[in-house]
Tab-separated table of C-alpha atoms and ligand atoms in Angstrom:
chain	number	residue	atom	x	y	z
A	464	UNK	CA	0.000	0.000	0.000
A	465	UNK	CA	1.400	3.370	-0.668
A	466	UNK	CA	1.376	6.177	2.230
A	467	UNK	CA	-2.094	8.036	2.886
A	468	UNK	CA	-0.585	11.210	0.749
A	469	UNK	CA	-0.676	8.621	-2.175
A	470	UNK	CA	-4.167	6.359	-1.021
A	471	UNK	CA	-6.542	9.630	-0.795
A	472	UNK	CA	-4.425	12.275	-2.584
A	473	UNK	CA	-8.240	13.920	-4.166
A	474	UNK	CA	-9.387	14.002	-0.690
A	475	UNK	CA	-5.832	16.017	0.407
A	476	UNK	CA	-4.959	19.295	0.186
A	477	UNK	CA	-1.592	18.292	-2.280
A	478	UNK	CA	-1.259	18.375	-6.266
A	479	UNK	CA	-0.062	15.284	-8.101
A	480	UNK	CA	3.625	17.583	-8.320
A	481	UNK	CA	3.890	18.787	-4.278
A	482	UNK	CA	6.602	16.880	-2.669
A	483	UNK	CA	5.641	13.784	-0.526
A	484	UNK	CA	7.503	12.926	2.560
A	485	UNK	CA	6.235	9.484	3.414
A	486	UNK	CA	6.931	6.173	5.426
A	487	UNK	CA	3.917	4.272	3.802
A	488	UNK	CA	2.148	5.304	6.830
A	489	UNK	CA	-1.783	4.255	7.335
A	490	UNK	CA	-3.737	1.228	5.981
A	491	UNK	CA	-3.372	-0.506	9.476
A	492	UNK	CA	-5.187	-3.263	10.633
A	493	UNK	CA	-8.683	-3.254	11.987
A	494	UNK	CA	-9.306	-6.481	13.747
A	495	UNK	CA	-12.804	-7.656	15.304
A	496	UNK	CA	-12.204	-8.783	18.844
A	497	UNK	CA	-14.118	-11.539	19.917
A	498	UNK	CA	-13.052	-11.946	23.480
A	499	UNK	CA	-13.998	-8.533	24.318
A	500	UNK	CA	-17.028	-8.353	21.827
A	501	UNK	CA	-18.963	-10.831	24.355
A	502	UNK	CA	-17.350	-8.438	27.439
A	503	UNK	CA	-18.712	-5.516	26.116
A	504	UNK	CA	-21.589	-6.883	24.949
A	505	UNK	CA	-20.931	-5.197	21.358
A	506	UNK	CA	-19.430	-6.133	18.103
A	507	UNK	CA	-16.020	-5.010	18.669
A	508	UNK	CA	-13.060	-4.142	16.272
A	509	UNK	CA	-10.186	-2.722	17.294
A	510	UNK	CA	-7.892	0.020	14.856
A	511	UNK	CA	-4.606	-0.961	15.162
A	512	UNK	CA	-3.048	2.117	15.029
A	513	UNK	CA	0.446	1.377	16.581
A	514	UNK	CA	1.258	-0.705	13.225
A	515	UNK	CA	2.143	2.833	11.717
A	516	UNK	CA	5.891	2.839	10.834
A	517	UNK	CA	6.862	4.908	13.945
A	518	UNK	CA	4.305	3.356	16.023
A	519	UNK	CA	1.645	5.520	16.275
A	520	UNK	CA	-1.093	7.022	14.780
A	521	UNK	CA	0.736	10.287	14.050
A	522	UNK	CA	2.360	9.317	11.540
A	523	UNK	CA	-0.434	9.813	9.068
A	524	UNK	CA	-0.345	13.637	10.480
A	525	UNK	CA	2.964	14.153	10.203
A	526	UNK	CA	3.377	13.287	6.748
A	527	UNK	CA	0.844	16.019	5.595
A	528	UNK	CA	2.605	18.260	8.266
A	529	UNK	CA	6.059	17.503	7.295
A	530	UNK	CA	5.081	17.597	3.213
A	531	UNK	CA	3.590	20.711	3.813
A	532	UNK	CA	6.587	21.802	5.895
A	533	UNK	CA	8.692	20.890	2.837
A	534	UNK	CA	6.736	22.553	0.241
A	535	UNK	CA	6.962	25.663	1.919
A	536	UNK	CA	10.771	25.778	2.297
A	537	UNK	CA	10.456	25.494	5.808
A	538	UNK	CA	14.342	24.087	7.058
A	539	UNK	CA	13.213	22.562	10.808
A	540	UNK	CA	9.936	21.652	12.465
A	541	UNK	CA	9.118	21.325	16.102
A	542	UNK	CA	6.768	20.136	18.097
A	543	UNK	CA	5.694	20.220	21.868
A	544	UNK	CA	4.721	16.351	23.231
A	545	UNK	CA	4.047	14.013	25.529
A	546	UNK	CA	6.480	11.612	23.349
A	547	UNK	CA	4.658	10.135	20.433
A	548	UNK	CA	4.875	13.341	18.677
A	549	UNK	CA	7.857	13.857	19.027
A	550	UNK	CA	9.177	10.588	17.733
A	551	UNK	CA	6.961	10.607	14.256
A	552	UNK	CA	8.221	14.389	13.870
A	553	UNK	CA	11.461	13.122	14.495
A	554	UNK	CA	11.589	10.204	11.623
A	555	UNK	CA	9.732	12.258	8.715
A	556	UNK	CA	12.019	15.362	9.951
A	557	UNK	CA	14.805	12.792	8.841
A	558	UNK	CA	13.333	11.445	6.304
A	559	UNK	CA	12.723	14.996	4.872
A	560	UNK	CA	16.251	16.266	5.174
A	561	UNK	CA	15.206	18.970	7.833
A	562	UNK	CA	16.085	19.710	11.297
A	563	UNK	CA	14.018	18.708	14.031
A	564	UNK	CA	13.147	19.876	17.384
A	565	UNK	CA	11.193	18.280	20.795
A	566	UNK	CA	9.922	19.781	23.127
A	567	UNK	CA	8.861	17.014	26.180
A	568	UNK	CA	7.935	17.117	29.786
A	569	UNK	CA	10.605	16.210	31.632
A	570	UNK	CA	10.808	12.635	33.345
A	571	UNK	CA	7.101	11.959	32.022
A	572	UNK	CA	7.237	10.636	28.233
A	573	UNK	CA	7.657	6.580	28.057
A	574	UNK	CA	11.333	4.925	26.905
A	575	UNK	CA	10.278	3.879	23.791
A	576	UNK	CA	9.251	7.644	22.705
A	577	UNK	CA	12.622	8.817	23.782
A	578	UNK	CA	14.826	6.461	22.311
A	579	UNK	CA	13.177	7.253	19.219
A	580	UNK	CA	13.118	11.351	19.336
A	581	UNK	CA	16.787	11.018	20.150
A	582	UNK	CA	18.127	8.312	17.678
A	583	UNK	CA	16.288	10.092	14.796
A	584	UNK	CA	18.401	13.087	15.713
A	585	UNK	CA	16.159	15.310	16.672
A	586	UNK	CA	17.159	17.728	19.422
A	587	UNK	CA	15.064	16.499	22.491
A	588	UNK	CA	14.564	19.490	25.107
A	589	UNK	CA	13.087	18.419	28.168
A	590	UNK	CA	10.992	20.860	29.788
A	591	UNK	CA	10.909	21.150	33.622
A	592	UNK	CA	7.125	21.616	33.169
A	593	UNK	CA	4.033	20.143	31.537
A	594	UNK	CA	3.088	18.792	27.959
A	595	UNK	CA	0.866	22.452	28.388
A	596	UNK	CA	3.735	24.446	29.100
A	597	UNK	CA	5.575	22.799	26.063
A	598	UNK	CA	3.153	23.689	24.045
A	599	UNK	CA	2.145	27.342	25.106
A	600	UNK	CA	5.907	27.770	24.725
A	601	UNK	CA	6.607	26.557	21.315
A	602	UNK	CA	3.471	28.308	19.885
A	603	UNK	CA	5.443	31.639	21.004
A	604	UNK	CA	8.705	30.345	19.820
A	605	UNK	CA	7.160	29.982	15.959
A	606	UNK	CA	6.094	33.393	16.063
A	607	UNK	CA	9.650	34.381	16.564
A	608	UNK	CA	11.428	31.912	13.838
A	609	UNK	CA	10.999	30.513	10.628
A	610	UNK	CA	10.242	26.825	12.307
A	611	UNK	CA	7.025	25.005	11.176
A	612	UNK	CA	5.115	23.831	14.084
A	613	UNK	CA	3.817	20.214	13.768
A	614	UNK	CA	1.689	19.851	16.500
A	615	UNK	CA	-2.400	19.127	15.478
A	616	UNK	CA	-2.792	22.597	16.083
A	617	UNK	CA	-1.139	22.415	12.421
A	618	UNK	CA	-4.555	21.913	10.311
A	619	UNK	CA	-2.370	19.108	7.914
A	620	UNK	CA	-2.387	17.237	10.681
A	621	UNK	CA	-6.024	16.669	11.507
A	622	UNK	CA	-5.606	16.577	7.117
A	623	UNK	CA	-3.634	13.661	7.395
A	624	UNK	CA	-5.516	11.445	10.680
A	625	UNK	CA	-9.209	12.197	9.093
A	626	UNK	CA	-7.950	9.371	6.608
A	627	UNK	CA	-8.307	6.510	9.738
A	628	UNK	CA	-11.827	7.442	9.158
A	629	UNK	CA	-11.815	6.498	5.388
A	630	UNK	CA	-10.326	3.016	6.403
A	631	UNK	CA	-12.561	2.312	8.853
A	632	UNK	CA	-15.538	2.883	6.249
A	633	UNK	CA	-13.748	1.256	3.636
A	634	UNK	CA	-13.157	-2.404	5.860
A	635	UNK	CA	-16.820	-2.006	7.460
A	636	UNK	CA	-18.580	-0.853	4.513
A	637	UNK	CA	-19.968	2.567	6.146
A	638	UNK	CA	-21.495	0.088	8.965
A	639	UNK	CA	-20.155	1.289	12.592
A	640	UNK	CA	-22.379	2.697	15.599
A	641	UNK	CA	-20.081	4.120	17.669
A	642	UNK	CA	-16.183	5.217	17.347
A	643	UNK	CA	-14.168	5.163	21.347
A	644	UNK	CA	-10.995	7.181	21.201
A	645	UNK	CA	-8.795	8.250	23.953
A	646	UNK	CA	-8.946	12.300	24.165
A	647	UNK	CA	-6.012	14.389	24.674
A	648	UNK	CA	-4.939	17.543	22.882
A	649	UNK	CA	-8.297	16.646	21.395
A	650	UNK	CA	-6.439	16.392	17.747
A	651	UNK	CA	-7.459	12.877	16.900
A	652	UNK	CA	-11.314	12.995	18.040
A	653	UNK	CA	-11.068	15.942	15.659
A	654	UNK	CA	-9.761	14.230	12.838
A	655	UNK	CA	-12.101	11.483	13.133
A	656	UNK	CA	-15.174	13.578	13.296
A	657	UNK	CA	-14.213	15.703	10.085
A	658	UNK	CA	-13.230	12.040	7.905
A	659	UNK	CA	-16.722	10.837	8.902
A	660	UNK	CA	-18.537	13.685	8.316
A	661	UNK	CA	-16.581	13.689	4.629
A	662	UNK	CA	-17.768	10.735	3.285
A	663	UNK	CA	-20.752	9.570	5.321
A	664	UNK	CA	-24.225	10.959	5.310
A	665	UNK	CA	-25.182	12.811	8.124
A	666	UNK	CA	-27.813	9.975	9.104
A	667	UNK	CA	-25.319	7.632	8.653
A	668	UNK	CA	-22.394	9.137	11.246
A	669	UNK	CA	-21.047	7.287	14.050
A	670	UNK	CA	-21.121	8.552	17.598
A	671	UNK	CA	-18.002	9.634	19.220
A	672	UNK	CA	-17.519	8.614	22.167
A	673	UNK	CA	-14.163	10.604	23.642
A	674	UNK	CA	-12.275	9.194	26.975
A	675	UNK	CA	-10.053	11.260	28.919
A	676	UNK	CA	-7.873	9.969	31.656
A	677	UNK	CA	-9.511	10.788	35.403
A	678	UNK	CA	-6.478	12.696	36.849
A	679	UNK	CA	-6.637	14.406	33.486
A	680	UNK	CA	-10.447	15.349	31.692
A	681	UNK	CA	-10.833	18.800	31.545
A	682	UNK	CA	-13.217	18.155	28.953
A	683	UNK	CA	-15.617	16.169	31.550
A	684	UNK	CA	-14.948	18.636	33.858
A	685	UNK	CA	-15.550	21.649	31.647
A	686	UNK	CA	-12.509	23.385	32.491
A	687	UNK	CA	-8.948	23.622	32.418
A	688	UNK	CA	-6.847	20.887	34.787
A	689	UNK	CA	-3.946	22.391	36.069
A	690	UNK	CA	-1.830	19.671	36.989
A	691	UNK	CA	-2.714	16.657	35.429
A	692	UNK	CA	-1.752	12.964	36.370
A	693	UNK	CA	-2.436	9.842	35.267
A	694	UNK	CA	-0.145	6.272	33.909
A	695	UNK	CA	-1.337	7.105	30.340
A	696	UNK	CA	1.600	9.718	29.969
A	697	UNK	CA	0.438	10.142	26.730
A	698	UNK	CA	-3.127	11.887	27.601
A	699	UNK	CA	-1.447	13.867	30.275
A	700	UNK	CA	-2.966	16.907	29.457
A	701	UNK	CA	-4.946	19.716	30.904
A	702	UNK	CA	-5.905	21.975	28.427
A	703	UNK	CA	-6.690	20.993	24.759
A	704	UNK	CA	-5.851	22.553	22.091
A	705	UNK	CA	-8.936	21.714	19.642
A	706	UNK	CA	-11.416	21.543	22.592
A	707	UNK	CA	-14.121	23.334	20.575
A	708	UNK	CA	-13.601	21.075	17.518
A	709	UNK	CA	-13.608	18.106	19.859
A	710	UNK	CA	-17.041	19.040	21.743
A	711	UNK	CA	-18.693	19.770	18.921
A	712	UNK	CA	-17.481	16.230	17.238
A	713	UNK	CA	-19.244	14.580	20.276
A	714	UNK	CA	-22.136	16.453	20.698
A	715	UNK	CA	-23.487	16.889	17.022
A	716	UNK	CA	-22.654	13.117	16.831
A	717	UNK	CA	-24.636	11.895	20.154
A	718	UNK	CA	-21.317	11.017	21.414
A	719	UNK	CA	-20.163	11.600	24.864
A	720	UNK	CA	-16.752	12.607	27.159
A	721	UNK	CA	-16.252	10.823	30.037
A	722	UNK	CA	-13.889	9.958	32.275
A	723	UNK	CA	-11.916	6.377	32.939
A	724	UNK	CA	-9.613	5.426	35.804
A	725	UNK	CA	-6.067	4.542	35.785
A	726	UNK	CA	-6.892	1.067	37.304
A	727	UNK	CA	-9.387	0.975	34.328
A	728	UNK	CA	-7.117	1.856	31.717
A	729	UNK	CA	-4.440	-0.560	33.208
A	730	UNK	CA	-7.020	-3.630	33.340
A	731	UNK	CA	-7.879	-2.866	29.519
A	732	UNK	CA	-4.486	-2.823	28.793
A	733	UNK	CA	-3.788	-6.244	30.416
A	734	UNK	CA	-7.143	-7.880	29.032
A	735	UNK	CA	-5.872	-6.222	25.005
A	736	UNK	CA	-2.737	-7.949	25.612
A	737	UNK	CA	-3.914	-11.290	27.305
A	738	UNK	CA	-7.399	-11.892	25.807
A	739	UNK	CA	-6.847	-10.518	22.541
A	740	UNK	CA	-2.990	-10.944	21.424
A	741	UNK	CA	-2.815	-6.867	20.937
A	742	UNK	CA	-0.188	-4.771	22.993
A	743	UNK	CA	-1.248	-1.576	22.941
A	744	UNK	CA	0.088	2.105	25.676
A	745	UNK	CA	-1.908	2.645	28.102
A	746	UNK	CA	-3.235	5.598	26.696
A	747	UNK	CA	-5.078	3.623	23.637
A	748	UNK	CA	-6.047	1.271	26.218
A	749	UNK	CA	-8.340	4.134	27.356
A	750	UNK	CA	-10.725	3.848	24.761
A	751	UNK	CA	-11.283	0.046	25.826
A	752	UNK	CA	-11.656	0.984	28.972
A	753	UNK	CA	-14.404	3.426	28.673
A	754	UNK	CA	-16.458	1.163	26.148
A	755	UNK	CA	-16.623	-1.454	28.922
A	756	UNK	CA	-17.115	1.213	31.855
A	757	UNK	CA	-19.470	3.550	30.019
A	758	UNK	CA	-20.712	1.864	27.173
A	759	UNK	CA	-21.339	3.256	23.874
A	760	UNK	CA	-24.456	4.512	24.623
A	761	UNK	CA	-28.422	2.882	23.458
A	762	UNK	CA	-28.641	0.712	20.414
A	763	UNK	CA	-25.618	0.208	19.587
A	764	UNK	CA	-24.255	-2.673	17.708
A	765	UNK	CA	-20.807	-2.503	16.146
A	766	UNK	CA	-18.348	-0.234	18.028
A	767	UNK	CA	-14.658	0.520	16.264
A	768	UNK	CA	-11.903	1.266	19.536
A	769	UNK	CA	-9.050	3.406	18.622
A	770	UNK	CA	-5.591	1.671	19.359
A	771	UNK	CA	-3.479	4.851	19.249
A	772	UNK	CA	-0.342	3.791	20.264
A	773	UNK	CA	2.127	0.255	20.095
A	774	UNK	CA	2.718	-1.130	23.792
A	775	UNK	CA	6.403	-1.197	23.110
A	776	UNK	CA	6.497	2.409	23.247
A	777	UNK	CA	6.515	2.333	26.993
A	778	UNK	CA	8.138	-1.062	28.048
A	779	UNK	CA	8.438	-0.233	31.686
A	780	UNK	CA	4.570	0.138	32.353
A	781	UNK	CA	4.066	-3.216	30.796
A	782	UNK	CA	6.508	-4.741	32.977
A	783	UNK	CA	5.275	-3.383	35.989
A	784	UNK	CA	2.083	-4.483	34.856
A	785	UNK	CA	2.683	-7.860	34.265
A	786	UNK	CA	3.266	-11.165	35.213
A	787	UNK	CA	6.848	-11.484	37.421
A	788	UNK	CA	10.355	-13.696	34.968
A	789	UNK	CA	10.250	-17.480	36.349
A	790	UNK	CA	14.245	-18.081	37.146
A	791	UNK	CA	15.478	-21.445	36.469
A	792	UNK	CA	18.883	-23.668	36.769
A	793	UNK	CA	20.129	-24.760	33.804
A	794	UNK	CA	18.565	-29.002	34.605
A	795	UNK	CA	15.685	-30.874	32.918
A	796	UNK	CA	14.578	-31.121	35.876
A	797	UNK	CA	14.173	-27.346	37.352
A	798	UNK	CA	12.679	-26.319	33.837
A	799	UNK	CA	10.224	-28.853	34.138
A	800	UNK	CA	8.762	-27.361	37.560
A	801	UNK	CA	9.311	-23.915	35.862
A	802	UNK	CA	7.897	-24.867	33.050
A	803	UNK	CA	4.966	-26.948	34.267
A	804	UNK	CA	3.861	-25.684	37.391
B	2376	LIG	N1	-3.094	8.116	22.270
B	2376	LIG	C1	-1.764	8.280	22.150
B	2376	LIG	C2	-0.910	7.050	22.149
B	2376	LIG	C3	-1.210	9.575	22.021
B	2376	LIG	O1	0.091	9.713	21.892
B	2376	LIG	C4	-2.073	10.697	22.048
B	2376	LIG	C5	-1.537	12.042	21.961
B	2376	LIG	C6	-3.453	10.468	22.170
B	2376	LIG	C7	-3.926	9.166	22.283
B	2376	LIG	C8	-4.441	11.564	22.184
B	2376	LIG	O2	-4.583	12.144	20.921
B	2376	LIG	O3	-3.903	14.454	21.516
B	2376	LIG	O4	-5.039	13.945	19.364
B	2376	LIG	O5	-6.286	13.826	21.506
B	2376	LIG	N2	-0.298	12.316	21.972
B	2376	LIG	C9	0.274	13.646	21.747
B	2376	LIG	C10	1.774	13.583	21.651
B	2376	LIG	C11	-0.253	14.698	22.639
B	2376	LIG	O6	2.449	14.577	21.928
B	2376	LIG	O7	2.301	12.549	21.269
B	2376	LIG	P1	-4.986	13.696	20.806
């Protein structure tokens, strides 16, 4: 499959001669999950979003962002982020020939994320503040310098992530009730919302249904969270960038916000990687989580859950999470208790 530039090109703002920066991001799996299905009580498929070549679902932002970036003779983007950002900026900023710059909360972006900002060779600042902060900040820097900013504030971003949408249709021929989605700078839901409402009737859209992270839902709570906290590091966020865009996707659509707790996200994440073979972050765990806490609201029948995020990405909450290494001496013996018991 070609990247998402190339797949939906009419439905993108870029000619046939623009320059294409591309990893073949997009056309990722979407998987019905039959373990879960009879949890939830729904028809359940899961988007597999972590198979994107850096991992996550931004990739199919950043390649609009970073084309873009190119075709306007921009020579470095940056980005503020709570790590998966960074790393997809980081690869198509390579991949494009331009410099590249991270902004991260310090101490609170997963392994995975880092390794990859920093063996990309991006220039990974860590900010003794928030994913907020980062961001407040780099929207002034841009005004200063001739960088292009490639957060989803960037509109080729939410360009580039409205194409999940056009998959999802595609595989389920138009057929889906309801669309979960963890909620953070509120880019994604955004994204969704406007790829839906492109190629769907309006009878025909799904409702969003947006989940935020307890220690960090200002849109349940209808305002700002100044400090947020929560495991899913990568929805650690307290005031959204697209919040209008993102209410308005869940309201027009009969959708809801609501809230889901760490210990919920966690148990997703363990039942995704147990009960269904997929190892997903925490964050995309979220939108599991809320389908079986919440629901998806009255008559619905076939749900799609947004996996955001690959689990490798942050290897030390999986391990904390998990079952404990069985050690063994090296006799038939020992690894037959080890093994067996
Ligand atoms: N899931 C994952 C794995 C994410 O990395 C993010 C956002 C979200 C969900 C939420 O998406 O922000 O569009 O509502 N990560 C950003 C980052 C903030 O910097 O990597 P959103």
């Amino acid at each position: 499959m070609p990247g998402i530039i190339e797949r939906y090109r009419e439905r993108l703002p870029f000619a046939s001669g623009d320059p294409v920066i591309s990893l073949q991001e997009g056309s990722t799996p979407l998987i019905l999950a039959e373990r879960l299905s009879e949890k939830a009580g729904v028809e359940v498929w899961l988007k597999i979003e972590g198979a994107n070549p850096t991992g996550s679902f931004k990739d199919r932002g950043m390649t609009c962002a970073v084309s873009a970036a190119v075709r306007e003779g921009a020579e470095a983007v940056i980005c503020a982020s709570t790590g998966n950002t960074a790393a997809s900026a980081a690869a198509y900023a390579a991949r494009a020939g331009l410099r590249g710059a991270v902004i991260v909360p310090e101490g609170k972006i997963a392994t995975g994320k880092l390794a990859q900002a920093l063996i990309h060779g991006a220039r990974v600042v860590a900010l003794r503040g928030n994913f907020d902060e980062a961001l407040r900040l780099v929207r002034e820097l841009v005004h200063r310098h001739p960088i292009s900013l490639v957060n989803s504030v960037n509109d080729f971003r939410i360009e580039g992530q409205k194409t999940a949408a056009f998959e999802i249709v595609e595989d389920l021929a138009g057929e889906l009730d309801a669309l979960c989605i963890p909620v953070g700078n509120a880019g994604n839901i955004t994204s969704y919302w406007k790829g839906f409402q492109e190629i769907l009737p309006p009878t025909h859209q799904p409702r969003m249904c947006g989940f935020q992270a307890a220690g960090a839902a200002p849109l349940v709570h209808g305002k700002p969270v100044e400090h947020p906290e929560t495991v899913a590091s990568a929805i650690r966020i307290g005031n959204p960038a697209r919040w209008e865009e993102a209410m308005d996707a869940m309201t027009s659509s009969g959708g809801t916000v609501k809230a889901v707790t760490d210990a919920e996200i966690l148990a997703a994440y363990r039942l995704l990687a147990s009960a269904e073979g997929v190892f997903c972050e925490p964050a995309s765990a979220a939108s599991v989580a809320g389908l079986l806490t919440h629901g998806a609201g009255e008559g619905v029948r076939r749900v799609v859950c947004v996996l955001t995020g690959h689990g490798l990405k942050d290897p030390q909450t999986a391990l904390e999470h998990a079952g404990a290494v069985v050690p063994c001496d090296p006799e038939l013996s020992a690894i037959e208790r080890a093994v067996l018991r």
